[in-house]
Amino acid sequence: GQQLNQSPQSMFIQEGEDVSMNCTSSSIFNTWLWYKQDPGEGPVLLIALYKAGELTSNGRLTAQFGITRKDSFLNISASIPSDVGIYFCAGQAQGAQKLVFGQGTRLTINP
Amino acid sequence: DARVTQTPRHKVTEMGQEVTMRCQPILGHNTVFWYRQTMMQGLELLAYFRNRAPLDDSGMPKDRFSAEMPDATLATLKIQPSEPRDSAVYFCASGSPTGDGYTFGSGTRLTVV
C-alpha cells in the first residue's frame, strides 16, 4: 500500500532557528498537505499544495510540492515557542478521497 | 469558525463494553473520515463516507467495529466488544466537495481497561 516516509522523527532546536522537514513517497500524489497537531487536539491544516513544483508560504511556513510528485518539504523560519507540536505530511492520490499520513515530526523548542 | 465536533472527548470503559463515538461534520461537507491515532501506528484510516455512503472500511476490524452515518449531521463509530488494544485517540475529519483539505475534530481519547 501507499506509504509516506517523514523525517526527521523528532527535532530539538533553539528558539529562533529555522526548521526543515520532509516527506517522501513510493508513489505519486496529486495533493500534498501539511498539518500541525497540538497536544490534546486534532491535526490542523497548515498548507495545501496542488501542483508539482508549487512553492507556497503561510507566514513563516513554506512548503514545496516536489517535481517528481513523490516528495514535499516544509520549512519554518525563525521558530517561536508556539511552533512546538507534531507536524504531519499527508498525500492524496488522483481520484482518491482518503489521505495517507506520514508518521509525524515532533518539534521541541528550547527557549 | 466552522468545526468538527466529536463526543465524548474522553471515555474510560471496561473490556467487553460497547463504546459509541459520535461526530458532527462541518455543515456542507460531504466526506467524513474516521482515523485512529496511537504512538506505535500513527494516524490510521479506519473508514470513510462520501454523501453518507461508506466508501472504504478496509482499515477497520470488522468483527468488532462498525461505522455509520444515519444522517448528514451525524457519523458514529461503534466498538463492541471493546478490548484494551482499542485504547487510542479516535479522530473524525470532514471534507468539502471541493476537496481542499480536511478538518479534524478534537478527538475522543478512549481507554479500555
GROMACS .gro file of C-alpha atoms in nm:
model
  224
    1GLY     CA    1   0.000   0.000   0.000
    2GLN     CA    2   0.094   0.363  -0.014
    3GLN     CA    3   0.341   0.478   0.248
    4LEU     CA    4   0.489   0.811   0.338
    5ASN     CA    5   0.831   0.838   0.499
    6GLN     CA    6   0.857   1.152   0.705
    7SER     CA    7   1.183   1.275   0.852
    8PRO     CA    8   1.317   1.358   1.092
    9GLN     CA    9   1.103   1.184   1.353
   10SER     CA   10   1.193   1.447   1.611
   11MET     CA   11   1.380   1.775   1.630
   12PHE     CA   12   1.519   1.967   1.925
   13ILE     CA   13   1.609   2.324   1.835
   14GLN     CA   14   1.670   2.664   1.987
   15GLU     CA   15   1.414   2.938   1.957
   16GLY     CA   16   1.486   3.146   1.651
   17GLU     CA   17   1.633   2.864   1.445
   18ASP     CA   18   1.494   2.755   1.111
   19VAL     CA   19   1.337   2.410   1.076
   20SER     CA   20   1.315   2.179   0.779
   21MET     CA   21   1.129   1.850   0.746
   22ASN     CA   22   1.032   1.638   0.450
   23CYS     CA   23   0.822   1.352   0.323
   24THR     CA   24   0.890   1.102   0.050
   25SER     CA   25   0.658   0.852  -0.108
   26SER     CA   26   0.693   0.538  -0.313
   27SER     CA   27   0.402   0.651  -0.529
   28ILE     CA   28   0.279   0.970  -0.690
   29PHE     CA   29   0.042   1.205  -0.516
   30ASN     CA   30  -0.165   1.482  -0.672
   31THR     CA   31  -0.203   1.676  -0.350
   32TRP     CA   32   0.033   1.726  -0.057
   33LEU     CA   33  -0.086   1.865   0.272
   34TRP     CA   34   0.094   1.968   0.589
   35TYR     CA   35  -0.081   1.954   0.925
   36LYS     CA   36   0.020   2.051   1.278
   37GLN     CA   37  -0.111   1.881   1.589
   38ASP     CA   38  -0.106   2.040   1.933
   39PRO     CA   39  -0.136   1.823   2.246
   40GLY     CA   40  -0.492   1.707   2.305
   41GLU     CA   41  -0.617   1.838   1.972
   42GLY     CA   42  -0.670   1.715   1.621
   43PRO     CA   43  -0.437   1.800   1.333
   44VAL     CA   44  -0.489   2.144   1.182
   45LEU     CA   45  -0.420   2.214   0.816
   46LEU     CA   46  -0.124   2.448   0.759
   47ILE     CA   47  -0.057   2.439   0.387
   48ALA     CA   48  -0.208   2.260   0.086
   49LEU     CA   49  -0.015   2.200  -0.238
   50TYR     CA   50  -0.187   2.102  -0.561
   51LYS     CA   51   0.072   2.126  -0.839
   52ALA     CA   52   0.416   1.971  -0.891
   53GLY     CA   53   0.685   2.229  -0.827
   54GLU     CA   54   0.446   2.456  -0.637
   55LEU     CA   55   0.602   2.661  -0.357
   56THR     CA   56   0.356   2.805  -0.107
   57SER     CA   57   0.405   3.019   0.202
   58ASN     CA   58   0.187   3.080   0.503
   59GLY     CA   59   0.356   3.334   0.728
   60ARG     CA   60   0.684   3.180   0.847
   61LEU     CA   61   0.595   2.846   0.689
   62THR     CA   62   0.699   2.748   0.338
   63ALA     CA   63   0.617   2.419   0.168
   64GLN     CA   64   0.700   2.277  -0.171
   65PHE     CA   65   0.545   2.006  -0.385
   66GLY     CA   66   0.830   1.808  -0.539
   67ILE     CA   67   0.870   1.794  -0.915
   68THR     CA   68   0.851   1.413  -0.915
   69ARG     CA   69   0.526   1.436  -0.716
   70LYS     CA   70   0.676   1.186  -0.472
   71ASP     CA   71   0.805   1.429  -0.212
   72SER     CA   72   0.736   1.750  -0.025
   73PHE     CA   73   0.914   1.960   0.234
   74LEU     CA   74   0.808   2.207   0.500
   75ASN     CA   75   1.029   2.486   0.631
   76ILE     CA   76   0.964   2.700   0.936
   77SER     CA   77   1.172   3.014   0.968
   78ALA     CA   78   1.267   3.188   1.293
   79SER     CA   79   1.094   2.934   1.518
   80ILE     CA   80   0.896   3.052   1.820
   81PRO     CA   81   0.768   2.858   2.124
   82SER     CA   82   0.417   2.812   1.980
   83ASP     CA   83   0.564   2.616   1.688
   84VAL     CA   84   0.606   2.321   1.926
   85GLY     CA   85   0.395   2.024   1.824
   86ILE     CA   86   0.380   1.734   1.583
   87TYR     CA   87   0.386   1.807   1.211
   88PHE     CA   88   0.231   1.561   0.966
   89CYS     CA   89   0.258   1.542   0.593
   90ALA     CA   90  -0.030   1.384   0.402
   91GLY     CA   91  -0.068   1.284   0.041
   92GLN     CA   92  -0.373   1.233  -0.172
   93ALA     CA   93  -0.360   1.032  -0.493
   94GLN     CA   94  -0.550   1.131  -0.804
   95GLY     CA   95  -0.915   1.043  -0.778
   96ALA     CA   96  -0.876   0.927  -0.419
   97GLN     CA   97  -1.070   1.070  -0.129
   98LYS     CA   98  -0.852   0.946   0.152
   99LEU     CA   99  -0.528   1.094   0.280
  100VAL     CA  100  -0.217   0.892   0.355
  101PHE     CA  101  -0.028   1.036   0.652
  102GLY     CA  102   0.338   1.035   0.742
  103GLN     CA  103   0.447   0.927   1.089
  104GLY     CA  104   0.498   1.284   1.204
  105THR     CA  105   0.786   1.507   1.312
  106ARG     CA  106   0.783   1.608   1.678
  107LEU     CA  107   0.927   1.958   1.719
  108THR     CA  108   1.063   2.069   2.056
  109ILE     CA  109   1.197   2.421   2.106
  110ASN     CA  110   1.437   2.521   2.381
  111PRO     CA  111   1.388   2.883   2.486
  112ASP     CA  112  -1.531   2.917   1.288
  113ALA     CA  113  -1.681   2.600   1.141
  114ARG     CA  114  -1.562   2.296   1.329
  115VAL     CA  115  -1.599   1.920   1.352
  116THR     CA  116  -1.749   1.823   1.686
  117GLN     CA  117  -1.667   1.492   1.849
  118THR     CA  118  -1.820   1.344   2.162
  119PRO     CA  119  -1.724   1.233   2.412
  120ARG     CA  120  -1.377   1.389   2.446
  121HIS     CA  121  -1.270   1.116   2.686
  122LYS     CA  122  -1.405   0.768   2.755
  123VAL     CA  123  -1.284   0.509   3.001
  124THR     CA  124  -1.456   0.175   2.981
  125GLU     CA  125  -1.411  -0.182   3.087
  126MET     CA  126  -1.310  -0.453   2.846
  127GLY     CA  127  -1.614  -0.608   2.681
  128GLN     CA  128  -1.830  -0.297   2.700
  129GLU     CA  129  -1.979  -0.127   2.398
  130VAL     CA  130  -1.835   0.212   2.303
  131THR     CA  131  -2.001   0.462   2.072
  132MET     CA  132  -1.821   0.771   1.946
  133ARG     CA  133  -2.004   1.048   1.765
  134CYS     CA  134  -1.904   1.309   1.514
  135GLN     CA  135  -2.085   1.611   1.374
  136PRO     CA  136  -1.916   1.712   1.048
  137ILE     CA  137  -1.900   2.067   0.922
  138LEU     CA  138  -2.226   2.170   0.756
  139GLY     CA  139  -2.195   2.123   0.381
  140HIS     CA  140  -1.906   1.880   0.400
  141ASN     CA  141  -1.987   1.558   0.217
  142THR     CA  142  -1.689   1.340   0.311
  143VAL     CA  143  -1.634   1.201   0.661
  144PHE     CA  144  -1.333   1.006   0.780
  145TRP     CA  145  -1.257   0.809   1.096
  146TYR     CA  146  -0.889   0.787   1.198
  147ARG     CA  147  -0.725   0.618   1.493
  148GLN     CA  148  -0.404   0.755   1.640
  149THR     CA  149  -0.160   0.559   1.855
  150MET     CA  150   0.204   0.614   1.939
  151MET     CA  151   0.306   0.298   1.759
  152GLN     CA  152   0.095   0.322   1.442
  153GLY     CA  153   0.044   0.694   1.400
  154LEU     CA  154  -0.271   0.801   1.215
  155GLU     CA  155  -0.456   0.505   1.066
  156LEU     CA  156  -0.761   0.541   0.844
  157LEU     CA  157  -1.044   0.323   0.968
  158ALA     CA  158  -1.332   0.416   0.738
  159TYR     CA  159  -1.474   0.697   0.530
  160PHE     CA  160  -1.802   0.805   0.382
  161ARG     CA  161  -1.900   1.021   0.091
  162ASN     CA  162  -2.252   1.160   0.076
  163ARG     CA  163  -2.328   0.927   0.369
  164ALA     CA  164  -2.236   0.614   0.172
  165PRO     CA  165  -1.949   0.403   0.307
  166LEU     CA  166  -1.663   0.404   0.055
  167ASP     CA  167  -1.389   0.219   0.233
  168ASP     CA  168  -1.380   0.049   0.570
  169SER     CA  169  -1.089  -0.181   0.498
  170GLY     CA  170  -0.888  -0.032   0.783
  171MET     CA  171  -1.144  -0.135   1.040
  172PRO     CA  172  -1.157  -0.467   1.228
  173LYS     CA  173  -1.496  -0.583   1.102
  174ASP     CA  174  -1.572  -0.822   1.381
  175ARG     CA  175  -1.597  -0.552   1.645
  176PHE     CA  176  -1.601  -0.213   1.475
  177SER     CA  177  -1.885  -0.055   1.283
  178ALA     CA  178  -1.924   0.292   1.132
  179GLU     CA  179  -2.247   0.455   1.017
  180MET     CA  180  -2.387   0.788   0.904
  181PRO     CA  181  -2.754   0.789   0.998
  182ASP     CA  182  -2.785   1.140   0.856
  183ALA     CA  183  -2.567   1.415   0.712
  184THR     CA  184  -2.507   1.572   1.054
  185LEU     CA  185  -2.401   1.261   1.243
  186ALA     CA  186  -2.138   0.992   1.200
  187THR     CA  187  -2.087   0.717   1.456
  188LEU     CA  188  -1.810   0.471   1.528
  189LYS     CA  189  -1.901   0.179   1.748
  190ILE     CA  190  -1.681  -0.084   1.910
  191GLN     CA  191  -1.848  -0.393   2.052
  192PRO     CA  192  -1.698  -0.559   2.247
  193SER     CA  193  -1.412  -0.325   2.332
  194GLU     CA  194  -1.063  -0.457   2.410
  195PRO     CA  195  -0.760  -0.294   2.578
  196ARG     CA  196  -0.579  -0.279   2.241
  197ASP     CA  197  -0.852  -0.044   2.118
  198SER     CA  198  -0.719   0.226   2.352
  199ALA     CA  199  -0.626   0.519   2.129
  200VAL     CA  200  -0.742   0.862   2.019
  201TYR     CA  201  -1.013   0.842   1.755
  202PHE     CA  202  -1.045   1.136   1.518
  203CYS     CA  203  -1.323   1.229   1.285
  204ALA     CA  204  -1.247   1.457   0.990
  205SER     CA  205  -1.477   1.606   0.730
  206GLY     CA  206  -1.407   1.738   0.383
  207SER     CA  207  -1.588   1.968   0.140
  208PRO     CA  208  -1.695   1.875  -0.212
  209THR     CA  209  -1.409   2.092  -0.344
  210GLY     CA  210  -1.166   1.861  -0.166
  211ASP     CA  211  -0.930   2.130  -0.033
  212GLY     CA  212  -0.801   1.956   0.275
  213TYR     CA  213  -0.992   1.810   0.564
  214THR     CA  214  -1.087   1.948   0.902
  215PHE     CA  215  -1.029   1.730   1.204
  216GLY     CA  216  -1.224   1.720   1.527
  217SER     CA  217  -1.052   1.729   1.866
  218GLY     CA  218  -1.077   1.353   1.901
  219THR     CA  219  -1.212   1.101   2.150
  220ARG     CA  220  -0.949   0.958   2.382
  221LEU     CA  221  -1.057   0.601   2.455
  222THR     CA  222  -0.911   0.395   2.735
  223VAL     CA  223  -1.022   0.034   2.770
  224VAL     CA  224  -0.919  -0.126   3.099
   0.00000   0.00000   0.00000
